[in-house]
CSV table of C-alpha atoms in Angstrom, one decimal:
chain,number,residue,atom,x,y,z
A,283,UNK,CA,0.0,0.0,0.0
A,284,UNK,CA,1.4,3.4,-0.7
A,285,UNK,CA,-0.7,6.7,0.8
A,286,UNK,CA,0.3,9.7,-1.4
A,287,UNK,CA,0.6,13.1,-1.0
A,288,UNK,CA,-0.8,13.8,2.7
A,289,UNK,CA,-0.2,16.2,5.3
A,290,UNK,CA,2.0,14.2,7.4
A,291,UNK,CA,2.3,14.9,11.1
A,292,UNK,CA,3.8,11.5,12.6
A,293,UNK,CA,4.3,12.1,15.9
A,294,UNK,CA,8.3,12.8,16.6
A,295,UNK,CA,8.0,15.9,14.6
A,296,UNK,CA,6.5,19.2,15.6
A,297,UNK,CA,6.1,20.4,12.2
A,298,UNK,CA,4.0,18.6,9.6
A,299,UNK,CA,5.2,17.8,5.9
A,300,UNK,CA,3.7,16.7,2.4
A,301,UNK,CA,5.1,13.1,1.6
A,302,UNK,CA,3.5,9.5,0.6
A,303,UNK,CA,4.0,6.6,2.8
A,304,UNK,CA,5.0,2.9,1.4
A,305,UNK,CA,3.5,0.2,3.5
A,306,UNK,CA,4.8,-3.4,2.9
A,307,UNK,CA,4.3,-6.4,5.0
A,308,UNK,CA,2.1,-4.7,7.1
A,309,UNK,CA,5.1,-2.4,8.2
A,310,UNK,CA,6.2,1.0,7.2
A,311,UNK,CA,9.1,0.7,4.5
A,312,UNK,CA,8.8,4.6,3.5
A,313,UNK,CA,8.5,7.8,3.9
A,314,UNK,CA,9.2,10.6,1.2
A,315,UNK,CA,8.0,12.4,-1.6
A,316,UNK,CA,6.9,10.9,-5.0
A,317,UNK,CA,7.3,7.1,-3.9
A,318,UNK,CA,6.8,4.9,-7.0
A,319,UNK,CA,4.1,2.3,-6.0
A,320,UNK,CA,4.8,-1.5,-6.7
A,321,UNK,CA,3.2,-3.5,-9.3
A,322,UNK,CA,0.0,-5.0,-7.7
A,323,UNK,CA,0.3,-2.1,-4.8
A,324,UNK,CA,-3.0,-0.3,-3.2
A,325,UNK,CA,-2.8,3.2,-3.8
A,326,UNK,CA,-4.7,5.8,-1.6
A,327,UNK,CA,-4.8,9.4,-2.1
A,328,UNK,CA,-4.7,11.8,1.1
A,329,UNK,CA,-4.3,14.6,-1.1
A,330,UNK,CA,-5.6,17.6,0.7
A,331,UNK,CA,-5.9,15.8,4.0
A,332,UNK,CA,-4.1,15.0,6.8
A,333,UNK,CA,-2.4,12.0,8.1
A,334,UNK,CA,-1.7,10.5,11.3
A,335,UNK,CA,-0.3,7.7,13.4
A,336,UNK,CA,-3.4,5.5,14.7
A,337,UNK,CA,-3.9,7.1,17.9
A,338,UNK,CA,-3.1,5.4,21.2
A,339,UNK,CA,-5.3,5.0,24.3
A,340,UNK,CA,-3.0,4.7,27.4
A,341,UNK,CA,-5.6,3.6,29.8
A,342,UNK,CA,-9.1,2.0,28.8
A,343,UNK,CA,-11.9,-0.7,29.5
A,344,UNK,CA,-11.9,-1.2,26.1
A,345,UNK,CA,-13.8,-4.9,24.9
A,346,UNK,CA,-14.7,-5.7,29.1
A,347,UNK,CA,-17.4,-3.4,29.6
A,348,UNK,CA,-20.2,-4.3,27.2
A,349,UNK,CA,-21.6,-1.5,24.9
A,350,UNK,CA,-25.0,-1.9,25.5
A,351,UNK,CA,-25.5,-4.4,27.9
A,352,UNK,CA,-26.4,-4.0,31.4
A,353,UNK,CA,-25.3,-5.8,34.8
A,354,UNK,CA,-23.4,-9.2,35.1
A,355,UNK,CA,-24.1,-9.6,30.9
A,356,UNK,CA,-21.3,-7.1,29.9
A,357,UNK,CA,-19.5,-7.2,33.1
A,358,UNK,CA,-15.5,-8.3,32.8
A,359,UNK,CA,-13.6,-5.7,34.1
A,360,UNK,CA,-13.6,-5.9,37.7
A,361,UNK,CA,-13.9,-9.0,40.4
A,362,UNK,CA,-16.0,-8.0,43.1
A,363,UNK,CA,-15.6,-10.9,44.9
A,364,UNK,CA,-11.6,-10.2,45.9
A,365,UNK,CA,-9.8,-7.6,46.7
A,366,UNK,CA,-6.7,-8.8,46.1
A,367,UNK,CA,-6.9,-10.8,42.9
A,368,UNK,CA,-3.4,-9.9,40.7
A,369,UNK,CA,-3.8,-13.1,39.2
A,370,UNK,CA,-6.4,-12.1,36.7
A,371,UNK,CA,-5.6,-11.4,33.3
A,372,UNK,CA,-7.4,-8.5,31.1
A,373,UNK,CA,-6.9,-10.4,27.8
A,374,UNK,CA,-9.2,-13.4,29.4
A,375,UNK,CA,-12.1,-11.0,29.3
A,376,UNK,CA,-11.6,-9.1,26.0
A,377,UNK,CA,-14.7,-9.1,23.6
A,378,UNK,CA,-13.4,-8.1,20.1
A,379,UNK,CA,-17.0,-8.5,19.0
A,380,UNK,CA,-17.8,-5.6,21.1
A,381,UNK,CA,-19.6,-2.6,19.0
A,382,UNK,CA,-17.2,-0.2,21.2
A,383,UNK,CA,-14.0,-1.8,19.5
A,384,UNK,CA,-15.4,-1.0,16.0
A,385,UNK,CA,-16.6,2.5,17.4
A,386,UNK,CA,-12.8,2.7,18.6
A,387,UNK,CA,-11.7,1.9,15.1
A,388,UNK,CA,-13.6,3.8,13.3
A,389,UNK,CA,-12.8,7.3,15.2
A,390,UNK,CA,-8.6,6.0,14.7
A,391,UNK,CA,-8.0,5.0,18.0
A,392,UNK,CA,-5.9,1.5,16.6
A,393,UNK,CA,-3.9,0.5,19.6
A,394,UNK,CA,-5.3,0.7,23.1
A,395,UNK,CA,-4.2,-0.4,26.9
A,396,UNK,CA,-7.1,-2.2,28.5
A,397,UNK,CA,-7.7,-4.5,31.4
A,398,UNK,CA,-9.2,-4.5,34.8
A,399,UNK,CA,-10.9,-1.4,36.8
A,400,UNK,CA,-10.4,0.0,39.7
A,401,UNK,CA,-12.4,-2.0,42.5
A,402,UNK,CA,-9.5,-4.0,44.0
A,403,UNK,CA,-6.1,-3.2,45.3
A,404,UNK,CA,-4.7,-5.5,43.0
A,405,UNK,CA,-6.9,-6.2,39.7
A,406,UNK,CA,-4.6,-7.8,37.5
A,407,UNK,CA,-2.6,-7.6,34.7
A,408,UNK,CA,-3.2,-4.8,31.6
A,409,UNK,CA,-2.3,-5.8,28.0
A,410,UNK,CA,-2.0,-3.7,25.0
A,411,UNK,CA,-4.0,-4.7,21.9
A,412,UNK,CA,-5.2,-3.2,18.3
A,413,UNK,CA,-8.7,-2.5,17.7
A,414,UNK,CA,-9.5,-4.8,14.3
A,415,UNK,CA,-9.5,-8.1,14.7
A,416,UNK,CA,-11.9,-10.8,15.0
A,417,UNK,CA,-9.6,-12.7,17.6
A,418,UNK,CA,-7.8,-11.3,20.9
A,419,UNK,CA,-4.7,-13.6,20.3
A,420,UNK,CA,-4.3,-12.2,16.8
A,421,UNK,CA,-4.9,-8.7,17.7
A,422,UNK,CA,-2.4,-8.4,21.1
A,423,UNK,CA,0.5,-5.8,20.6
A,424,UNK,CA,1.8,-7.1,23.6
A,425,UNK,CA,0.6,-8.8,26.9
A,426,UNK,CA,1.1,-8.5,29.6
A,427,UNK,CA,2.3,-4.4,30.1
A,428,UNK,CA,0.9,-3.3,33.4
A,429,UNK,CA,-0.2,-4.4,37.0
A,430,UNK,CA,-3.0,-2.9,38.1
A,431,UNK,CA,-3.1,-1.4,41.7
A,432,UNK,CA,-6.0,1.2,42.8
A,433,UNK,CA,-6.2,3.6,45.9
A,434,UNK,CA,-8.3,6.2,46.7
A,435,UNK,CA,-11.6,6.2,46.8
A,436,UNK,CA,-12.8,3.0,44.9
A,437,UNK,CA,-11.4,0.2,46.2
A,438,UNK,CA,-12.8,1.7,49.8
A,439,UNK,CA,-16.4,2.4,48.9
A,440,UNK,CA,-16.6,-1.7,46.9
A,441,UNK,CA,-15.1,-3.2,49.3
A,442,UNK,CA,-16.7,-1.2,52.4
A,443,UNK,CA,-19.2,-3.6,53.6
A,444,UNK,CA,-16.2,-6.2,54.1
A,445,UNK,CA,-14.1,-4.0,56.2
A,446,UNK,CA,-11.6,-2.8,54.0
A,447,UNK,CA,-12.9,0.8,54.2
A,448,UNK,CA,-9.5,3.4,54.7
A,449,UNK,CA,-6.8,4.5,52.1
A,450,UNK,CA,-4.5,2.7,55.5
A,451,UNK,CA,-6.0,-0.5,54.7
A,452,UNK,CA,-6.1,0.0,50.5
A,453,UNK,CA,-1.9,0.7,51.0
A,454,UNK,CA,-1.3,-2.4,53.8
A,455,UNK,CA,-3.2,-4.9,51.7
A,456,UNK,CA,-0.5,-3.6,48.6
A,457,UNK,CA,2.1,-4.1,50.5
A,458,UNK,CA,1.9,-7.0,52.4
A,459,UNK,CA,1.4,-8.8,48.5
A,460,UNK,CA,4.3,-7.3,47.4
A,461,UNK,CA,6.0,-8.6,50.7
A,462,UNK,CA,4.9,-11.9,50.4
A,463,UNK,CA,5.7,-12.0,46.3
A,464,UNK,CA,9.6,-10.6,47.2
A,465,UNK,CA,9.6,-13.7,49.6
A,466,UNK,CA,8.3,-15.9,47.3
A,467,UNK,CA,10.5,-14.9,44.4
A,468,UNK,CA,13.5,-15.0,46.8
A,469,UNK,CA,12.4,-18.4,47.9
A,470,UNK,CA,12.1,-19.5,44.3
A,471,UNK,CA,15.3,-18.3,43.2
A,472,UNK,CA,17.2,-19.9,46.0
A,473,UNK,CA,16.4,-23.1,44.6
A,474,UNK,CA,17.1,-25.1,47.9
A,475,UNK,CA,13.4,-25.8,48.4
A,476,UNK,CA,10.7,-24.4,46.0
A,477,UNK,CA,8.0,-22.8,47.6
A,478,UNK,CA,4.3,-24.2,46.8
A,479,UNK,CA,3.1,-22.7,44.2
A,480,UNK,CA,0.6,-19.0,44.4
A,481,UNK,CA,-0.8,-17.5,41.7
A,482,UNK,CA,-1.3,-14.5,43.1
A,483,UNK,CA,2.1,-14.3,43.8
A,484,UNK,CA,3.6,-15.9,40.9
A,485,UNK,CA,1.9,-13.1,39.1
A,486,UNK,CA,3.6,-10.3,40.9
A,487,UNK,CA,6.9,-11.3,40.2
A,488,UNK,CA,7.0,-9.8,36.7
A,489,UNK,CA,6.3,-6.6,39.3
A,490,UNK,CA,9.5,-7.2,41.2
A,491,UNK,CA,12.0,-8.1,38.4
A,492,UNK,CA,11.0,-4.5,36.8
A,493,UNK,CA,9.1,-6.4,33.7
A,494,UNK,CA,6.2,-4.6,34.1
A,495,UNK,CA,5.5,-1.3,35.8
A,496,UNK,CA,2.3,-1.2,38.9
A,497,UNK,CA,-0.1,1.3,36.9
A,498,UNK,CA,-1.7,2.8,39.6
A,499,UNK,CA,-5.1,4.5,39.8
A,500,UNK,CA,-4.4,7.6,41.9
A,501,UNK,CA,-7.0,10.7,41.7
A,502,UNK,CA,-6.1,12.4,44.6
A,503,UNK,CA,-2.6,14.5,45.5
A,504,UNK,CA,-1.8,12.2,48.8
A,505,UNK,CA,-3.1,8.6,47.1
A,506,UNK,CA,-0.4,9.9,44.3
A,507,UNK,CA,2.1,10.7,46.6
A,508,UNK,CA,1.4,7.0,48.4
A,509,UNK,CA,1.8,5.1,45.1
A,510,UNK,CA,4.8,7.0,44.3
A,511,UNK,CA,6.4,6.3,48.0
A,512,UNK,CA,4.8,2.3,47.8
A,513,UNK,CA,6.8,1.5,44.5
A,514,UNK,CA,10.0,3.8,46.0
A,515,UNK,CA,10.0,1.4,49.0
A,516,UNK,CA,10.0,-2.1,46.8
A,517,UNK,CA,12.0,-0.7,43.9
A,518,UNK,CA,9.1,-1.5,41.4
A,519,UNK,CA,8.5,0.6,38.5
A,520,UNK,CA,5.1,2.9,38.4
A,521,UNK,CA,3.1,4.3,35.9
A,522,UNK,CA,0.4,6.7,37.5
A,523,UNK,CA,-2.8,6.7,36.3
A,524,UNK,CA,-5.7,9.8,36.0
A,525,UNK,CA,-3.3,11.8,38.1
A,526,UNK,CA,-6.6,14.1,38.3
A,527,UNK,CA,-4.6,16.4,40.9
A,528,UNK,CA,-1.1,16.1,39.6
A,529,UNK,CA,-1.3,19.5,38.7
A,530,UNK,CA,-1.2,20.1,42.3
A,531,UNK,CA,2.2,18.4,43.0
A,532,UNK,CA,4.2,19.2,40.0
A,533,UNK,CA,7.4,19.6,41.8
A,534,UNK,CA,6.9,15.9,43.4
A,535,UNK,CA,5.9,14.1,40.6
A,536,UNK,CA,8.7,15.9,38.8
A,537,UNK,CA,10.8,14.3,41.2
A,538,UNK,CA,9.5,11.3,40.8
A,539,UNK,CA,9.8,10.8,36.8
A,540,UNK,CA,6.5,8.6,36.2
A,541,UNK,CA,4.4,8.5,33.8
A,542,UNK,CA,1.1,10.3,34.0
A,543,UNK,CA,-1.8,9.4,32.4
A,544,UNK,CA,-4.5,12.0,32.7
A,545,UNK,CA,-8.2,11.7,32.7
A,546,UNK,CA,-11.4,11.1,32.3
A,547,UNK,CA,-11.8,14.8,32.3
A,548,UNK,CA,-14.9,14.7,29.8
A,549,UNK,CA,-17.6,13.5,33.3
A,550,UNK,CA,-19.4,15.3,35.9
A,551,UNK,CA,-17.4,15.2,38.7
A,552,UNK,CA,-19.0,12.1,40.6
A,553,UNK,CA,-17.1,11.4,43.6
A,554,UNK,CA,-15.3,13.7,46.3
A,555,UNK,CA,-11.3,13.0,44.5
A,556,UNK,CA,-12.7,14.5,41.3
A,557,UNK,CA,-13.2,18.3,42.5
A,558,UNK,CA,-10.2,19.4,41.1
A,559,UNK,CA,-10.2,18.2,37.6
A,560,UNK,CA,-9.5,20.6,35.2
A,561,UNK,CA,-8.8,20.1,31.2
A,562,UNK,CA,-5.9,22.3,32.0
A,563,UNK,CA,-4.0,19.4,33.8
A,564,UNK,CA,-2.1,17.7,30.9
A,565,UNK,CA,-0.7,20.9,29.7
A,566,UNK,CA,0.7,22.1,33.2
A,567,UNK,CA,2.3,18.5,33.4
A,568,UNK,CA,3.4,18.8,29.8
A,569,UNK,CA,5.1,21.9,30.1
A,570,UNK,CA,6.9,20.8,33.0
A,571,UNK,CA,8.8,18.2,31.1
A,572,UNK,CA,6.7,15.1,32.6
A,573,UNK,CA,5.8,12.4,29.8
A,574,UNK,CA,1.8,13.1,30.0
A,575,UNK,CA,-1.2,10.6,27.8
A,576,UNK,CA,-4.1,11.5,27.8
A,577,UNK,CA,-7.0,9.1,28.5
A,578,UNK,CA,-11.0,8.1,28.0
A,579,UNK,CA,-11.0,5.3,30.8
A,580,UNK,CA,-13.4,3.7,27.9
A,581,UNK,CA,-16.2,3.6,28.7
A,582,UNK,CA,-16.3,6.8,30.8
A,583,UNK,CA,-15.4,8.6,27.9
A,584,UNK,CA,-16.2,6.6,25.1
A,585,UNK,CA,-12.6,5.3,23.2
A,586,UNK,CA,-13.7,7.1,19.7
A,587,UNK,CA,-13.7,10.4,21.9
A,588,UNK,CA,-10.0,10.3,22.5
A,589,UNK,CA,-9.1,12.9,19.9
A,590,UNK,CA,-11.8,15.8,21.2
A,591,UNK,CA,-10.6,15.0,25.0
A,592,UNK,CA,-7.0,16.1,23.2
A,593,UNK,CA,-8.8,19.2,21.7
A,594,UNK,CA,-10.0,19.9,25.1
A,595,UNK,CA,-6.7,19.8,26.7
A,596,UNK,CA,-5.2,22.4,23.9
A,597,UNK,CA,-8.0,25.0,24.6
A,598,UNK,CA,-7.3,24.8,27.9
A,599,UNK,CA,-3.7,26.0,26.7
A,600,UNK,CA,-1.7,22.3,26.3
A,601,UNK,CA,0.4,22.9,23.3
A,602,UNK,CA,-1.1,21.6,20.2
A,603,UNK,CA,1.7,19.2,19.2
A,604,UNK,CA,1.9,17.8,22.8
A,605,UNK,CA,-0.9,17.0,22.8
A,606,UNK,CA,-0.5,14.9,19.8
A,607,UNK,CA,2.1,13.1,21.1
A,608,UNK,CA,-0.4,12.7,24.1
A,609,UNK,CA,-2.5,10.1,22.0
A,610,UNK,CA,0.3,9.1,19.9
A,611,UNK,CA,3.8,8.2,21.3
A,612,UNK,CA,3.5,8.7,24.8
A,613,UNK,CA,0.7,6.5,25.2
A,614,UNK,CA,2.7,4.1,23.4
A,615,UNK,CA,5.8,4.8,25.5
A,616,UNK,CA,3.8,4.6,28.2
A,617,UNK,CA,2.2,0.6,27.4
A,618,UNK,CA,6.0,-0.4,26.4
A,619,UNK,CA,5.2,-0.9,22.4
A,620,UNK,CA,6.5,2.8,21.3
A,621,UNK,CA,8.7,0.0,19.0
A,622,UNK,CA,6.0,-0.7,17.0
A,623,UNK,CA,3.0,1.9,17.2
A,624,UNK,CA,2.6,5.7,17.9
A,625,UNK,CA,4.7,7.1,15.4
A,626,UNK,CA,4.9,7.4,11.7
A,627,UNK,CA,8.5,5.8,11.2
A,628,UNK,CA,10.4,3.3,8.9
A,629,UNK,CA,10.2,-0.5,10.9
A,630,UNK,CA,6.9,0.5,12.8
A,631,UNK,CA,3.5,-1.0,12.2
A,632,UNK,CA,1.3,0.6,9.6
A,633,UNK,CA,-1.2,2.0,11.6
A,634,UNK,CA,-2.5,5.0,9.9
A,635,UNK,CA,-5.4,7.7,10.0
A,636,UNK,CA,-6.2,10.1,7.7
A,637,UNK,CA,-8.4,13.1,8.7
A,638,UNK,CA,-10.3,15.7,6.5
A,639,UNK,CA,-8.8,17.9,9.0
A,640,UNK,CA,-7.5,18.3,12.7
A,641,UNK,CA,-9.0,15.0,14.2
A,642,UNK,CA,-8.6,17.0,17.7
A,643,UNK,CA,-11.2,19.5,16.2
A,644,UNK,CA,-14.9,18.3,16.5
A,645,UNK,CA,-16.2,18.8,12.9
A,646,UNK,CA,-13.0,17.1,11.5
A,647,UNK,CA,-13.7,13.4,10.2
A,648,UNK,CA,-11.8,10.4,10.2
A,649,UNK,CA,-12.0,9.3,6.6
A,650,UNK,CA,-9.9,6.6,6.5
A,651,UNK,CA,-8.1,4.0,9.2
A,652,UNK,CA,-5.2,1.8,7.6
A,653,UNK,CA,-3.7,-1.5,10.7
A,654,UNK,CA,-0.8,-3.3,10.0
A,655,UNK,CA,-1.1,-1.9,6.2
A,656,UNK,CA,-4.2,-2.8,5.7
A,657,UNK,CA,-8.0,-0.7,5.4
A,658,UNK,CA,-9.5,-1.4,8.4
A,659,UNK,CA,-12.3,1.5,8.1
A,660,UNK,CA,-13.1,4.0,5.7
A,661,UNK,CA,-12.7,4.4,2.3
């Protein structure tokens, strides 16, 4: 496939250019001006439009909470029954049939990090996966990327009627499993005698060799600060995620280096840790140097939204490229695949969207959606 003459803004570049793009074996081979298709090659024309990396979604629910379905039906995203469950895998309760994938799609959101919510302390394990496909297994980028960890005020108001009702408890329940998984690992490792299995714990120690980073929900300043001195005290890497008051803390979170992931900011502020969110969040965090994403929490926001909740974040003064790169390459930096997705370059995937205008403007449209070199949506 070879897209000619678009607009190209691809992500590493703050200032766009005219050029075609040569996709071949489902992977960018070039970039430049007045490539000369192949025999047998599908040309597109983006004359007059603009193109984009398929947009990345740091942070979603995406294909566990049904689109319209109600209760236990379209229910896969949190275990209510335990609030310590790290054994649980996103990708075991992915629906690619799921209208909202399509939606997803269809609006050029290709590559998205989705697994368990919020109720536990530990939920389990993220994984990052393209939206087209008929199959998870054919559709993963890569599996697993995160473990998820929650504080504030979810796991306290779920769990509530079983006693586990303080942000003291949400942090002693964290880390007595990351005690118990250091043991475990250290136990296994010695080799003398191998402890019996867990797999709760066996499923933490990806956490403890640095594999994988805890992503943890955090709304408010001080359950951000706790993640931040949690993962500090076991040496674990952290992703933080929402971060709805980081704009409070800059200088600590500065400090601390993690990735932020910011949002929903596109909801009515339905719970007490939400007061302070503000579109003008991801821009103040930006600006101050911190690698920033910016996130739906599909289906809060629904995925196809992504772009608009980018828009958002630029009128309330983020910087118009950053916040490109905050649905492009961060996100992707963010999940661990910025190898293969989130940027128009030579070697990565051939994820693709081309726009009538800017998609972060709400009367642009997404005319066109290209995955691993092929048209996935559009025309």
């Amino acid at each position: 496939m070879i897209i000619q003459s678009g607009l190209v803004h691809d992500g590493v570049n703050p200032t766009p250019y005219e050029a075609d793009i040569a996709i071949r074996d489902g992977v960018i081979a070039a970039i430049g001006p007045h490539l000369d298709p192949q025999p047998g090659e599908e040309v597109i024309s983006a004359a007059g439009k603009r193109v984009y990396p398929g947009f990345v979604d740091a942070h979603t629910h995406l294909g566990l909470d049904g689109y319209g379905v109600s209760g236990l039906a379209g229910h896969d995203y949190n275990e209510m029954g335990d609030i310590v469950c790290p054994q649980l895998r996103g990708i075991d309760g992915f629906n690619p049939q799921d209208k909202s994938v399509a939606m997803a799609l269809a609006g050029g959101v290709t590559t998205v990090g989705t697994g368990p919510g919020s109720a536990n302390v530990l939920g389990g394990t993220f994984f990052a996966v393209k939206t087209w496909g008929s199959c998870v297994d054919d559709m993963v980028v890569r599996e697993p990327v995160a473990m998820k960890c929650a504080f504030g005020e979810n796991p306290k108001r779920c769990y509530e009627d079983k006693g586990d009702s303080s942000r003291m408890t949400t942090a002693a329940k964290l880390r007595e499993m990351l005690f118990r998984a250091k043991e475990y690992l250290e136990e296994k490792e010695e080799g003398a005698k191998r402890p019996k299995f867990d797999m709760k714990l066996e499923a933490l120690a990806p956490v403890l060799r640095g594999e994988i980073p805890l992503k943890a929900h955090a709304h408010r300043a001080d359950d951000i600060c706790t993640a931040i001195r949690i993962a500090r005290e076991f040496g674990v890497k952290l992703t933080l995620e929402h971060c709805t008051e980081g704009h409070l803390i800059v200088e600590e979170l500065k400090r601390a280096g993690c990735p932020v992931a910011v949002g929903p900011t596109l909801t009515h502020a339905s719970k007490y840790e939400l007061v302070n969110k503000t579109f003008a969040t991801p821009g103040i965090l930006a600006r101050a140097g911190l690698q920033v994403s910016i996130i739906t929490d599909h289906s809060v926001i629904p995925q196809h939204y992504l772009p608009l909740c980018a828009g958002l974040a630029v009128k309330a003064g983020m910087d118009p490229f950053a916040a490109l790169q905050a649905i492009t390459i961060n996100p992707a930096r963010h999940l661990g695949v910025s190898d293969r997705v989130g940027s128009l370059e030579v070697g990565k995937d051939g994820d693709v969207v081309i726009a009538s205008g800017d998609p972060m403007v709400s009367d642009s449209q997404v005319e066109a959606v290209v995955v691993n070199g092929r048209l996935a949506a559009g025309k």
